[in-house]
JSON list of C-alpha atoms in Angstrom, two decimals:
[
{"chain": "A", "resi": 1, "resn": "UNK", "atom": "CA", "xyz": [10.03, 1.90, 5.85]},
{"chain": "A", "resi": 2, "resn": "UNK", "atom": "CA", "xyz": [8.16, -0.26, 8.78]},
{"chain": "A", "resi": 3, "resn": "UNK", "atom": "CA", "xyz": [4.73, 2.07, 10.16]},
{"chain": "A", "resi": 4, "resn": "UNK", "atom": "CA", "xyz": [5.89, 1.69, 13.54]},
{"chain": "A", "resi": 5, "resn": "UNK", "atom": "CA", "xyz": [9.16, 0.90, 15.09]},
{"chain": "A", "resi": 6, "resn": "UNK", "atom": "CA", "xyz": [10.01, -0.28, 18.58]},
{"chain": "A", "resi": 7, "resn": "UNK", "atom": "CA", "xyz": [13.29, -1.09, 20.58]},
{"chain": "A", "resi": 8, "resn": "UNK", "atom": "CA", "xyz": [13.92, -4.52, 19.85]},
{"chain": "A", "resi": 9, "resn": "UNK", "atom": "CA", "xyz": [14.36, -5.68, 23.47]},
{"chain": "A", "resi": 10, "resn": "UNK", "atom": "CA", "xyz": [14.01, -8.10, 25.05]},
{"chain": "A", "resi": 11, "resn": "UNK", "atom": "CA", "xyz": [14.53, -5.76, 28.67]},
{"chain": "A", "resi": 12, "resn": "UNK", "atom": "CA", "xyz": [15.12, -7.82, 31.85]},
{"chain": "A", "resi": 13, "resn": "UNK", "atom": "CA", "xyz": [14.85, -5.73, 35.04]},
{"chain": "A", "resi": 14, "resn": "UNK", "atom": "CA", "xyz": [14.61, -6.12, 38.76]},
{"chain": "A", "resi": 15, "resn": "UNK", "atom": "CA", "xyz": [11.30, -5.74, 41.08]},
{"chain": "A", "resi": 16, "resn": "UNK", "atom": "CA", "xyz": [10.86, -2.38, 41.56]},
{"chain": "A", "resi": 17, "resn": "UNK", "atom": "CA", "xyz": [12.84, -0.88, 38.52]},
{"chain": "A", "resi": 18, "resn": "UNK", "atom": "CA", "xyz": [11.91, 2.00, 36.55]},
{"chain": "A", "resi": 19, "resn": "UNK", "atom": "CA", "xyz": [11.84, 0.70, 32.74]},
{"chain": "A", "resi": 20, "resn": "UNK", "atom": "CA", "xyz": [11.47, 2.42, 29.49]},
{"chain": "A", "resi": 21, "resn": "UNK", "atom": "CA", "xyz": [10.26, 1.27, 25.98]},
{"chain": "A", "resi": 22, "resn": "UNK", "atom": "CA", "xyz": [10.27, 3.76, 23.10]},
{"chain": "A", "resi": 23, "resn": "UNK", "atom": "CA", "xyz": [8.64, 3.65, 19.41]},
{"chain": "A", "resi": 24, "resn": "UNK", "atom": "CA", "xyz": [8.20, 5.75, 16.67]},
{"chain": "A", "resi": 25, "resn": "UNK", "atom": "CA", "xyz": [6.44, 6.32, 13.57]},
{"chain": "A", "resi": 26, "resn": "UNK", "atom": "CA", "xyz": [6.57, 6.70, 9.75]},
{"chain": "A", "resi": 27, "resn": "UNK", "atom": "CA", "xyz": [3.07, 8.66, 9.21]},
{"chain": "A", "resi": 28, "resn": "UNK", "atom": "CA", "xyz": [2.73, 12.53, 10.54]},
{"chain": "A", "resi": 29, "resn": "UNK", "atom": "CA", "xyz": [-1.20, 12.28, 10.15]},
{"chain": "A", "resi": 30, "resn": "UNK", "atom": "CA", "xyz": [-1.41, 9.41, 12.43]},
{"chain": "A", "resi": 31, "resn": "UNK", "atom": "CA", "xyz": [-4.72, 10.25, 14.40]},
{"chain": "A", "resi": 32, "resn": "UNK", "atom": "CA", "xyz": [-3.84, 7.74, 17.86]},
{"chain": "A", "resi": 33, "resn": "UNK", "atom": "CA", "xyz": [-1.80, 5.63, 19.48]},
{"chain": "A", "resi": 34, "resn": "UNK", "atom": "CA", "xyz": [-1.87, 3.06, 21.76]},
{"chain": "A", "resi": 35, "resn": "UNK", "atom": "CA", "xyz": [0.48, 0.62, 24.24]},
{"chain": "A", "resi": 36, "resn": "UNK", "atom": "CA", "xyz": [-1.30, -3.04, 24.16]},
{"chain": "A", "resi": 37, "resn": "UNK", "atom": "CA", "xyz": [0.16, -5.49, 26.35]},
{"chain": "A", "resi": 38, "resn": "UNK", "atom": "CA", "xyz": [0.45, -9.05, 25.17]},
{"chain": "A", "resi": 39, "resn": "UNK", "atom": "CA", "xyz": [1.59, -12.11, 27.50]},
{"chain": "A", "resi": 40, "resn": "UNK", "atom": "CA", "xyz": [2.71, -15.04, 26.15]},
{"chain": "A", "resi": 41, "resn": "UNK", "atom": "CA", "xyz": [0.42, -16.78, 23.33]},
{"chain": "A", "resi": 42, "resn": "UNK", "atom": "CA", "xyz": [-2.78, -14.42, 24.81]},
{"chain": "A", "resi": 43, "resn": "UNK", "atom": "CA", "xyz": [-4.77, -11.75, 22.82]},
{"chain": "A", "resi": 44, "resn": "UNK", "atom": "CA", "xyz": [-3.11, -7.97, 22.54]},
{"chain": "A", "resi": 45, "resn": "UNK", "atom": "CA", "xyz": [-5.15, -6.08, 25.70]},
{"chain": "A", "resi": 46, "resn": "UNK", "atom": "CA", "xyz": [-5.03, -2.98, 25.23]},
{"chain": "A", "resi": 47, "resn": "UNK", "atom": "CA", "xyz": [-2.98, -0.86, 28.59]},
{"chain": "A", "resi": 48, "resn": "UNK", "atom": "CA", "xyz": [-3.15, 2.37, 27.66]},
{"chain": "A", "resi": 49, "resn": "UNK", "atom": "CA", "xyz": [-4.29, 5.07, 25.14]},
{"chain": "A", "resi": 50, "resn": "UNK", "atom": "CA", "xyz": [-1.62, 8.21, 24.25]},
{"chain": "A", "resi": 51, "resn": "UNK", "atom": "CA", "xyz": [-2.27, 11.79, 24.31]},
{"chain": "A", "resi": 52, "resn": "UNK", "atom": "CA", "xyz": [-0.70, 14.05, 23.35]},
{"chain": "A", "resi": 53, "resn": "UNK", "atom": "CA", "xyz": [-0.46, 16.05, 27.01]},
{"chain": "A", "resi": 54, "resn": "UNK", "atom": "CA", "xyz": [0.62, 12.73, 28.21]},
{"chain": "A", "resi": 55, "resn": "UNK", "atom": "CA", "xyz": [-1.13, 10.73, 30.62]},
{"chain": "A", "resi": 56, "resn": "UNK", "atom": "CA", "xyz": [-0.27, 8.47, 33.25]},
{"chain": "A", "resi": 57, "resn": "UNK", "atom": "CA", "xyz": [-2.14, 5.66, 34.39]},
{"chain": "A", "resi": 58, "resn": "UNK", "atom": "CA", "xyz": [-0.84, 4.46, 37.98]},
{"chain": "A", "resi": 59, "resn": "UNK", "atom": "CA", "xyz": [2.72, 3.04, 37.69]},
{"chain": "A", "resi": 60, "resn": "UNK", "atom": "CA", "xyz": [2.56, 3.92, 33.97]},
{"chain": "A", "resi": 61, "resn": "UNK", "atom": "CA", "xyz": [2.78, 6.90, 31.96]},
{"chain": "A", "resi": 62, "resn": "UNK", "atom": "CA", "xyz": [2.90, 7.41, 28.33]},
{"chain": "A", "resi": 63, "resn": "UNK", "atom": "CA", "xyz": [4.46, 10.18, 25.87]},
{"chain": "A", "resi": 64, "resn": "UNK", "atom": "CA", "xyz": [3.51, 11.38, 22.61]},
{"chain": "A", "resi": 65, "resn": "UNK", "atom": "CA", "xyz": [5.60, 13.61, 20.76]},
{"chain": "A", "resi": 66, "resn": "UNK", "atom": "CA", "xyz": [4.10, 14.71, 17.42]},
{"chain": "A", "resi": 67, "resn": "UNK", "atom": "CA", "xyz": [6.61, 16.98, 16.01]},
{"chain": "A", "resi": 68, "resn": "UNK", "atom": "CA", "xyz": [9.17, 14.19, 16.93]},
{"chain": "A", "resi": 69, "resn": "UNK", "atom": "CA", "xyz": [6.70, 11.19, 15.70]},
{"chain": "A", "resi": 70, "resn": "UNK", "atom": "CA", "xyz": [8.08, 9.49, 18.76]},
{"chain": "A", "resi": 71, "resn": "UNK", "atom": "CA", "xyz": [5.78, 7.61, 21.64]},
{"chain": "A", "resi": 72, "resn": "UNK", "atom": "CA", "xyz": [7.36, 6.22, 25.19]},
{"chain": "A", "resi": 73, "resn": "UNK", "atom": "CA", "xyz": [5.54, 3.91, 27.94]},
{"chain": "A", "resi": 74, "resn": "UNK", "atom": "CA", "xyz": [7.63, 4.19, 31.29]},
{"chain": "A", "resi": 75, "resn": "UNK", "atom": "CA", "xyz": [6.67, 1.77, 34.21]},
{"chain": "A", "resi": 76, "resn": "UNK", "atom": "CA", "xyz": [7.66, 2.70, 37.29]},
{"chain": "A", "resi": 77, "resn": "UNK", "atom": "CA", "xyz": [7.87, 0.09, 40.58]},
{"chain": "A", "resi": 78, "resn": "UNK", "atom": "CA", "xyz": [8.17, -2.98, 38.03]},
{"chain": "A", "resi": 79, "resn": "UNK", "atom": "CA", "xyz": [5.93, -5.97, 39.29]},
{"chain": "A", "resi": 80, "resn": "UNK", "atom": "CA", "xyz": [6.54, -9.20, 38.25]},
{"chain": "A", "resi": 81, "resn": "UNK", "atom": "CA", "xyz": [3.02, -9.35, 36.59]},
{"chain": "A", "resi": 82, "resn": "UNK", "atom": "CA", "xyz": [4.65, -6.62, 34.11]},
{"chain": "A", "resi": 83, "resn": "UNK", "atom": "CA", "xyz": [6.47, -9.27, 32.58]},
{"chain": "A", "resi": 84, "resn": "UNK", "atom": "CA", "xyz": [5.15, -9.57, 28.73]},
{"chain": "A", "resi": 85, "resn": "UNK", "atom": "CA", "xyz": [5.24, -7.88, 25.22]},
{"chain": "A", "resi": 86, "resn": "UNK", "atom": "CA", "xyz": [4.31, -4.45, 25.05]},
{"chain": "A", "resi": 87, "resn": "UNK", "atom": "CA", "xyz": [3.42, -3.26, 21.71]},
{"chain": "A", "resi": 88, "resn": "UNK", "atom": "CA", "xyz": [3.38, -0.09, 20.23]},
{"chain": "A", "resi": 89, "resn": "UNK", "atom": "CA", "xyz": [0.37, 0.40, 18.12]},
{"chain": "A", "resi": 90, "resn": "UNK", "atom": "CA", "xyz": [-0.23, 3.49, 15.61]},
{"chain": "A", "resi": 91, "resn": "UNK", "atom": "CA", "xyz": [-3.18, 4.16, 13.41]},
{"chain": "A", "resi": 92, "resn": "UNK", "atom": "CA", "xyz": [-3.62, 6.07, 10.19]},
{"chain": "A", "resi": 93, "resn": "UNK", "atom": "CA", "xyz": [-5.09, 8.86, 9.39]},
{"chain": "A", "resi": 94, "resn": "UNK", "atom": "CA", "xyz": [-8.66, 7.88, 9.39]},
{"chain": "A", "resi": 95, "resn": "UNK", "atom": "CA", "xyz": [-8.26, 6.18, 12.49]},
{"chain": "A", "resi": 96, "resn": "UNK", "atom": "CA", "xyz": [-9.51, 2.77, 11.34]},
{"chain": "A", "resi": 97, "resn": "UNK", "atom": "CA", "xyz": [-6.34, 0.86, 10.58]},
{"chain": "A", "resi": 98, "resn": "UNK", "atom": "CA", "xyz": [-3.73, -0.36, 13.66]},
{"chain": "A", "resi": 99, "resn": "UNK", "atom": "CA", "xyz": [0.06, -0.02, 12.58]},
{"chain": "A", "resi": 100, "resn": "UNK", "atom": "CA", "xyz": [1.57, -2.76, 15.15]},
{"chain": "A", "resi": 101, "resn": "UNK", "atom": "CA", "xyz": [5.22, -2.48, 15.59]},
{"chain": "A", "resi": 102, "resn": "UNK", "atom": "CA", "xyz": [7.14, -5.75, 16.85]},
{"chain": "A", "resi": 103, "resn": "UNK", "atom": "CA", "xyz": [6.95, -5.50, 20.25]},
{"chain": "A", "resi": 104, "resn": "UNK", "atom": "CA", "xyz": [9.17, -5.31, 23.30]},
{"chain": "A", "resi": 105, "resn": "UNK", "atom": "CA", "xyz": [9.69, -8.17, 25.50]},
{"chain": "A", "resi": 106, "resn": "UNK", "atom": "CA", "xyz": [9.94, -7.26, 29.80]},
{"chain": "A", "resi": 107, "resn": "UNK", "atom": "CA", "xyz": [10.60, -9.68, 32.04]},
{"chain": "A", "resi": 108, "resn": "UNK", "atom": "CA", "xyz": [10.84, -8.61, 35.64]},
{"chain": "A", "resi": 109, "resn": "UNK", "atom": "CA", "xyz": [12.96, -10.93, 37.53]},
{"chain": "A", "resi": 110, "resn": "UNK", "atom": "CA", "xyz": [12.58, -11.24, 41.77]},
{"chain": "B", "resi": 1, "resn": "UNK", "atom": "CA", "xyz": [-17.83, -6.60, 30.06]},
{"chain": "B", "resi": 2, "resn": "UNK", "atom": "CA", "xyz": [-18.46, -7.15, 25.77]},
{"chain": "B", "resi": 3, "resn": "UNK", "atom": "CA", "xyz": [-15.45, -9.39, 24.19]},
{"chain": "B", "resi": 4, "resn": "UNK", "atom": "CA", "xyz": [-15.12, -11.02, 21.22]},
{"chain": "B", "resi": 5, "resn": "UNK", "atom": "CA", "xyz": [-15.29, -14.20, 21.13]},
{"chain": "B", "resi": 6, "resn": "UNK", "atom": "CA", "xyz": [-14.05, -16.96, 18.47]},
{"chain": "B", "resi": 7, "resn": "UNK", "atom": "CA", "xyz": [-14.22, -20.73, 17.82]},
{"chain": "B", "resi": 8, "resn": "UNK", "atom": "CA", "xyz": [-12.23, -22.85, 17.65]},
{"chain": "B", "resi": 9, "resn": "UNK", "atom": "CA", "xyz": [-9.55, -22.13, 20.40]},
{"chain": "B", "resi": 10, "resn": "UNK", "atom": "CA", "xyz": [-7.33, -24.77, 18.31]},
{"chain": "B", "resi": 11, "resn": "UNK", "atom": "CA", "xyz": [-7.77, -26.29, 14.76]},
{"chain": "B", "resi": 12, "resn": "UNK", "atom": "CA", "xyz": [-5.39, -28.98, 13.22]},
{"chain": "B", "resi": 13, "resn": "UNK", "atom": "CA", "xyz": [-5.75, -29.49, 9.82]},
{"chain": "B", "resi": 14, "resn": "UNK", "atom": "CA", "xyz": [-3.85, -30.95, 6.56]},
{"chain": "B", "resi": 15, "resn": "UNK", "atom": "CA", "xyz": [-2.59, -29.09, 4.13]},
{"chain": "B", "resi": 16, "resn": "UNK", "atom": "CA", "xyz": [-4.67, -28.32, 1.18]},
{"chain": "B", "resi": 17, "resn": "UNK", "atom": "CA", "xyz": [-7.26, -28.50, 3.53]},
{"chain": "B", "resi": 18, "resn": "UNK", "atom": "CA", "xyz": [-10.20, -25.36, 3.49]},
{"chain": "B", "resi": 19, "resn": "UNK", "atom": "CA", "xyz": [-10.52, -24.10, 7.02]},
{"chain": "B", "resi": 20, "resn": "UNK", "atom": "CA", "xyz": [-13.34, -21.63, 8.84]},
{"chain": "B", "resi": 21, "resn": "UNK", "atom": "CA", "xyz": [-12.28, -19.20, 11.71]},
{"chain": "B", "resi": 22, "resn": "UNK", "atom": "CA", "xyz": [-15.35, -18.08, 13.31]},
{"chain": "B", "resi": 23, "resn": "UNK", "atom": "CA", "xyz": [-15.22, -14.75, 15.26]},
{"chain": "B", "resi": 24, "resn": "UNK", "atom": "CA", "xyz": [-18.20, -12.75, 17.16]},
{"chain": "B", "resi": 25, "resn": "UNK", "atom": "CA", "xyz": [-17.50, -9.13, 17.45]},
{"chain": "B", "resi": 26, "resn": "UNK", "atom": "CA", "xyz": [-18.92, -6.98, 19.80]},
{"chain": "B", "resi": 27, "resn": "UNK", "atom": "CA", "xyz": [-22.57, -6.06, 19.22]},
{"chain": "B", "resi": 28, "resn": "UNK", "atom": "CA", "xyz": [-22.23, -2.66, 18.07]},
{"chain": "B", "resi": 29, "resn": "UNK", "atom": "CA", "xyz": [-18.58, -2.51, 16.76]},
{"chain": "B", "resi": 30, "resn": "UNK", "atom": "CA", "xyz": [-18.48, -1.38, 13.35]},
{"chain": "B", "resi": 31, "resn": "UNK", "atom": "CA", "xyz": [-15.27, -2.38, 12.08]},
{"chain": "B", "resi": 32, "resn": "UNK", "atom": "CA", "xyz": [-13.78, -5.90, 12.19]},
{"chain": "B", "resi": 33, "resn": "UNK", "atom": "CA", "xyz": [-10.47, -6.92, 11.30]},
{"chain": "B", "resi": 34, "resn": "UNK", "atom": "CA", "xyz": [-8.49, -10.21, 11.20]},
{"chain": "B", "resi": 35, "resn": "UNK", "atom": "CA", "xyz": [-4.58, -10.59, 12.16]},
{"chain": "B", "resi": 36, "resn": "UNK", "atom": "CA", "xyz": [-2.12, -13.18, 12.45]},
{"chain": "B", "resi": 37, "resn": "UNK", "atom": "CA", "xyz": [0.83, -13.97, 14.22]},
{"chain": "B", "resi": 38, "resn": "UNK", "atom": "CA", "xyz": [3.25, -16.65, 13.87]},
{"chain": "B", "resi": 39, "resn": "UNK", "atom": "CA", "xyz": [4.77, -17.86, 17.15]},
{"chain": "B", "resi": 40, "resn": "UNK", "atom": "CA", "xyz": [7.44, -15.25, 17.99]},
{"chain": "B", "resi": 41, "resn": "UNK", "atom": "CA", "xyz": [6.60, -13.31, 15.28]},
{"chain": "B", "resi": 42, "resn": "UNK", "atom": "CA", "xyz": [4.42, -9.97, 15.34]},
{"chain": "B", "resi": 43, "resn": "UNK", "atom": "CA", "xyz": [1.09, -9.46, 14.96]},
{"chain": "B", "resi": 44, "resn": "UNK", "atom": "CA", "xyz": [0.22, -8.56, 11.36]},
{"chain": "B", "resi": 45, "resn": "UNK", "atom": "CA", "xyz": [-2.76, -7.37, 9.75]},
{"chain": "B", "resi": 46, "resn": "UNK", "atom": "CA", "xyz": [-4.80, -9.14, 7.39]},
{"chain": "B", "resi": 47, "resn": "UNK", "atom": "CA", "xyz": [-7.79, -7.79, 6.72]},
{"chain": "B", "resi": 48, "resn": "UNK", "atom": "CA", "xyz": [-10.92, -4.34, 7.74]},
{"chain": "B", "resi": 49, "resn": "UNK", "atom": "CA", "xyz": [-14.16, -5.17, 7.27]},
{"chain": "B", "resi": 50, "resn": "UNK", "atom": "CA", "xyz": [-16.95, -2.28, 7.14]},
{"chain": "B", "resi": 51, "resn": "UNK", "atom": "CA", "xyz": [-20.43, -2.08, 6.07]},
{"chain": "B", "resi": 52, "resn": "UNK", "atom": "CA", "xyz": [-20.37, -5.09, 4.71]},
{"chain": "B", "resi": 53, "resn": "UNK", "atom": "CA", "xyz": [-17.36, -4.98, 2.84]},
{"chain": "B", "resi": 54, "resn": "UNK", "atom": "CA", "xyz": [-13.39, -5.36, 2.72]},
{"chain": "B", "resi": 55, "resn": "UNK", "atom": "CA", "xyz": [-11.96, -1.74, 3.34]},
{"chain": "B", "resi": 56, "resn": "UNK", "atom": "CA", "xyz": [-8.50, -2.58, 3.53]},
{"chain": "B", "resi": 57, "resn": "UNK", "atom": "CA", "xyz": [-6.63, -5.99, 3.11]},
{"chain": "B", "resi": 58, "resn": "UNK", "atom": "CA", "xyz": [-2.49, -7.03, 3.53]},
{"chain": "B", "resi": 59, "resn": "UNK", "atom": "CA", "xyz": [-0.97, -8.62, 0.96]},
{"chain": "B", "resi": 60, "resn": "UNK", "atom": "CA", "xyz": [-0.82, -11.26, 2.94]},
{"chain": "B", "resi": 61, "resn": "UNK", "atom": "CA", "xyz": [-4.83, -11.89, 2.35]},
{"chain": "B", "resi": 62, "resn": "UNK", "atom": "CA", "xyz": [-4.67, -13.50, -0.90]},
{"chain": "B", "resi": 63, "resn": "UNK", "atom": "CA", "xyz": [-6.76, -15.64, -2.50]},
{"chain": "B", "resi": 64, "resn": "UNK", "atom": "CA", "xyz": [-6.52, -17.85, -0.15]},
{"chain": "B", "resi": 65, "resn": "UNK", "atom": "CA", "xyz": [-7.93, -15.90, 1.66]},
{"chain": "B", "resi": 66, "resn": "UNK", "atom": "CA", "xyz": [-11.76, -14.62, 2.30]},
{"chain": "B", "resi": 67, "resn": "UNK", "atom": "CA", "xyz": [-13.81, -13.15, 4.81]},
{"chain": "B", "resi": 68, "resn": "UNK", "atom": "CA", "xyz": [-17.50, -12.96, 5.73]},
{"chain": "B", "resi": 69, "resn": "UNK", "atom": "CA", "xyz": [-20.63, -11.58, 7.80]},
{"chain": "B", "resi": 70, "resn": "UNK", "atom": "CA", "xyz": [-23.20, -14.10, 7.27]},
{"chain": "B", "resi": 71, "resn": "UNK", "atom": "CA", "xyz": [-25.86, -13.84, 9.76]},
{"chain": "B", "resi": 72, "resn": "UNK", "atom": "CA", "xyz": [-25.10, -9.49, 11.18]},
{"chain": "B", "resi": 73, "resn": "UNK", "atom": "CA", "xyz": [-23.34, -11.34, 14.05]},
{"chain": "B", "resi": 74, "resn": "UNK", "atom": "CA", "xyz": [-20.54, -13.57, 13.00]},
{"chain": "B", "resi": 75, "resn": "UNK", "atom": "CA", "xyz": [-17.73, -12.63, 10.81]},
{"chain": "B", "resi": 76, "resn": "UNK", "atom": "CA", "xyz": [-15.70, -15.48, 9.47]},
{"chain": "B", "resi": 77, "resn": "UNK", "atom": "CA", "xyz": [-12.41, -16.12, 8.21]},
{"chain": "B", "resi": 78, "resn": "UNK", "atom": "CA", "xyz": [-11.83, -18.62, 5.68]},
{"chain": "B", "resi": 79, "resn": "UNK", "atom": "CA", "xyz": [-8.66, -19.95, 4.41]},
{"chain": "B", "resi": 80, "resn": "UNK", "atom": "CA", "xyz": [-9.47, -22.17, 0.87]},
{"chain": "B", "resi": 81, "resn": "UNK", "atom": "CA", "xyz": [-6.45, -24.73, 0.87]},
{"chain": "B", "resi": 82, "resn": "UNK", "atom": "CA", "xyz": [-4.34, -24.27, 3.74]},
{"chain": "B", "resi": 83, "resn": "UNK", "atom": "CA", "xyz": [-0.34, -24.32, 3.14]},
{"chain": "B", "resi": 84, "resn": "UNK", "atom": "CA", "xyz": [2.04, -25.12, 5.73]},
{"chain": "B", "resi": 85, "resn": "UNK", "atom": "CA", "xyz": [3.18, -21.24, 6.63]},
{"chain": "B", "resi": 86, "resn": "UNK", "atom": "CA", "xyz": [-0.64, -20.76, 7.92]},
{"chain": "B", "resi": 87, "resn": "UNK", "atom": "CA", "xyz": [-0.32, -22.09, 10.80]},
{"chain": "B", "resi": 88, "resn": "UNK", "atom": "CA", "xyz": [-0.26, -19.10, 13.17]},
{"chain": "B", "resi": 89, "resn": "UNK", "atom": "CA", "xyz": [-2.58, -17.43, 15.98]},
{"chain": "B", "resi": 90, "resn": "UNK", "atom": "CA", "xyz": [-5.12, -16.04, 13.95]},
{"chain": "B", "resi": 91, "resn": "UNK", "atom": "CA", "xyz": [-7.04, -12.59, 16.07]},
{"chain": "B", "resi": 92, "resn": "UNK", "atom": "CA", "xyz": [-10.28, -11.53, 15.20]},
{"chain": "B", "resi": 93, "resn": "UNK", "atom": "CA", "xyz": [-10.70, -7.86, 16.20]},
{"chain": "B", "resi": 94, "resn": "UNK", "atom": "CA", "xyz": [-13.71, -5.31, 16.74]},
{"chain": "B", "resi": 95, "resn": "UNK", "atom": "CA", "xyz": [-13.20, -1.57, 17.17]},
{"chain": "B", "resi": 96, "resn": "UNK", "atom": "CA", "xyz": [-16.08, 0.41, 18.97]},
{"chain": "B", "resi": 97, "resn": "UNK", "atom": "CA", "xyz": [-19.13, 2.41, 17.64]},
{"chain": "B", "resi": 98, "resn": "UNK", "atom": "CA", "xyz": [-17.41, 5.65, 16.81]},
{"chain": "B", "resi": 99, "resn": "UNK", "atom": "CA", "xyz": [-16.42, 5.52, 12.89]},
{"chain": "B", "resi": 100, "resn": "UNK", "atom": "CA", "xyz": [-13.53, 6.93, 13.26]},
{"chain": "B", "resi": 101, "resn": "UNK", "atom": "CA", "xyz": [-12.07, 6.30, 17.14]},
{"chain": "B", "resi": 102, "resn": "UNK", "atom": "CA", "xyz": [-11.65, 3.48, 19.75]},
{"chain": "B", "resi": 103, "resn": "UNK", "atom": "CA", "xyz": [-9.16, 0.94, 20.43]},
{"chain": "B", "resi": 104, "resn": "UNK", "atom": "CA", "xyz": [-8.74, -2.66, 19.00]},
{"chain": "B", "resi": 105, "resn": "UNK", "atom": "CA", "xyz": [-11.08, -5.31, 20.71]},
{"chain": "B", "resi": 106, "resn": "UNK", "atom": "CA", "xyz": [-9.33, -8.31, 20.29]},
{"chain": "B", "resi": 107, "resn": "UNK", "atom": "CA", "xyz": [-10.60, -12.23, 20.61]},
{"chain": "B", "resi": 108, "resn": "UNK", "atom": "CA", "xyz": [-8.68, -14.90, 22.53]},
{"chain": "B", "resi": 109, "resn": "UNK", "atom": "CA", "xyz": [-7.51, -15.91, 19.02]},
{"chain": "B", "resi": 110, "resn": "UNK", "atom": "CA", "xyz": [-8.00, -19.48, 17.09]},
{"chain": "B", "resi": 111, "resn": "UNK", "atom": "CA", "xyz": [-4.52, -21.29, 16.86]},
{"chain": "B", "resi": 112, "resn": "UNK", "atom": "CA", "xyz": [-4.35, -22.89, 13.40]},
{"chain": "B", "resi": 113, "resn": "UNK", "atom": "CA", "xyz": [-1.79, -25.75, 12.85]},
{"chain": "B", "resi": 114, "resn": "UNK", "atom": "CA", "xyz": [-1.26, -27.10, 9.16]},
{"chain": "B", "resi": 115, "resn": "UNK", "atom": "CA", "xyz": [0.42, -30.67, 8.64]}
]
C-alpha cells in the first residue's frame, strides 16, 4: 500500500475557480503534513503546513482529518500562477522522513 | 533567506561512468536527504543522512549508490557507474534545526543525463 495517495489529476479550471485536491494516508502515527508546490522541472517549495484545526493561508486553506487519515488543499479565486503540481507530503512518526504522494497537476486556463 | 544550494545544475555523462552530486545544506539543518525524480515521474526518496550517518535509505540507493559529508558543509551524492535509468532530477534536501520538526528545504536540483 503507497504512504500517501493523491487524486491523480491532472485538474484544468477557469480564472477564478474554486478547486480541490485531496490525499490520504497509510500511517495513523504520522506526526505532519504538508502541501509543496512544484512547477514544471523546479524544486518542491513548500505552500503550506497542515494542522489539524485547519488553517488557511490567503486563497488557500488546508484540512487534516486524523481519524479519517485524509488531508485537502482548496484554492479559492484560481490565478493563473496556480498552475503546477501540488504534492501531498506525509511524514512518519518521528517526523524525519517525507512520504511524497504523486502529485496533482492544475492548470488554470484564462 | 538560507537555501540549499547544489552543483552542477546539469551533468551529461556515459554510462558506466562514476558521477558526484554536490549539495550545500543549510547551515544548521540537521538532517539531509537526497531524492530523485524522473521526468513526469514523482519525487522519490533515496536517502536521510544524520549525525554523520545514513538513517534511512530506499531501495532504490543501492550500491551504486553512496553519500557523504566531507568537509561539515557539503554533503555529496555519488553514483559509482552510472546506468541509463539514472538519469533523473536528482534534489538534495535539508530539514531545519529541530530533531524532530520542520519542513523539507529543497535545492534547485542537479539534472543528470546518462548516454
Amino acid at each position: 500500500r503507497k504512504e500517501v495517495e493523491q487524486d491523480p489529476g491532472p485538474f484544468n479550471v477557469p480564472e477564478g475557480a474554486t478547486v480541490a485536491f485531496n490525499c490520504t494516508y497509510s500511517n495513523s502515527a504520522s506526526q505532519s503534513f504538508f502541501w509543496y508546490r512544484q512547477d514544471c522541472r523546479k524544486e518542491p517549495k513548500l505552500l503550506m503546513s497542515v494542522y489539524s484545526s485547519g488553517n488557511e493561508d490567503g486563497r488557500f486553506t488546508a484540512q487534516l482529518n486524523r481519524a479519517s487519515q485524509y488531508i485537502s488543499l482548496l484554492i479559492r479565486d484560481s490565478k493563473l500562477s496556480d498552475s503546477a503540481t501540488y504534492l501531498c507530503v506525509v511524514t512518519s512518526f518521528t517526523g524525519n522522513q517525507f512520504y511524497f504522494g504523486t502529485g496533482t497537476s492544475l492548470t488554470v486556463i484564462p | 533567506e538560507p537555501e540549499v544550494t547544489q552543483t552542477p545544475s546539469h551533468q551529461v555523462t556515459q554510462m558506466g561512468q562514476e558521477v558526484i552530486l554536490r549539495c550545500v545544506p543549510i547551515s544548521n539543518h540537521l538532517y539531509f536527504y537526497w531524492y530523485r525524480q524522473i521526468l513526469g515521474q514523482k519525487v522519490e526518496f533515496l536517502v536521510s543522512f544524520y549525525n554523520n550517518e545514513i538513517s534511512e535509505k530506499s531501495e532504490i540507493f543501492d550500491d551504486q549508490f553512496s553519500v557523504e559529508r566531507p568537509d561539515g558543509s557539503n554533503f555529496t551524492l555519488k553514483i559509482r557507474s552510472t546506468k541509463l535509468e539514472d538519469s533523473a532530477m536528482y534534489f538534495c534536501a535539508s530539514k531545519g534545526e529541530t530533531v524532530n520538526t520542520g519542513e523539507l528545504f529543497f535545492g534547485e536540483g542537479s539534472r543528470l543525463t546518462v548516454l
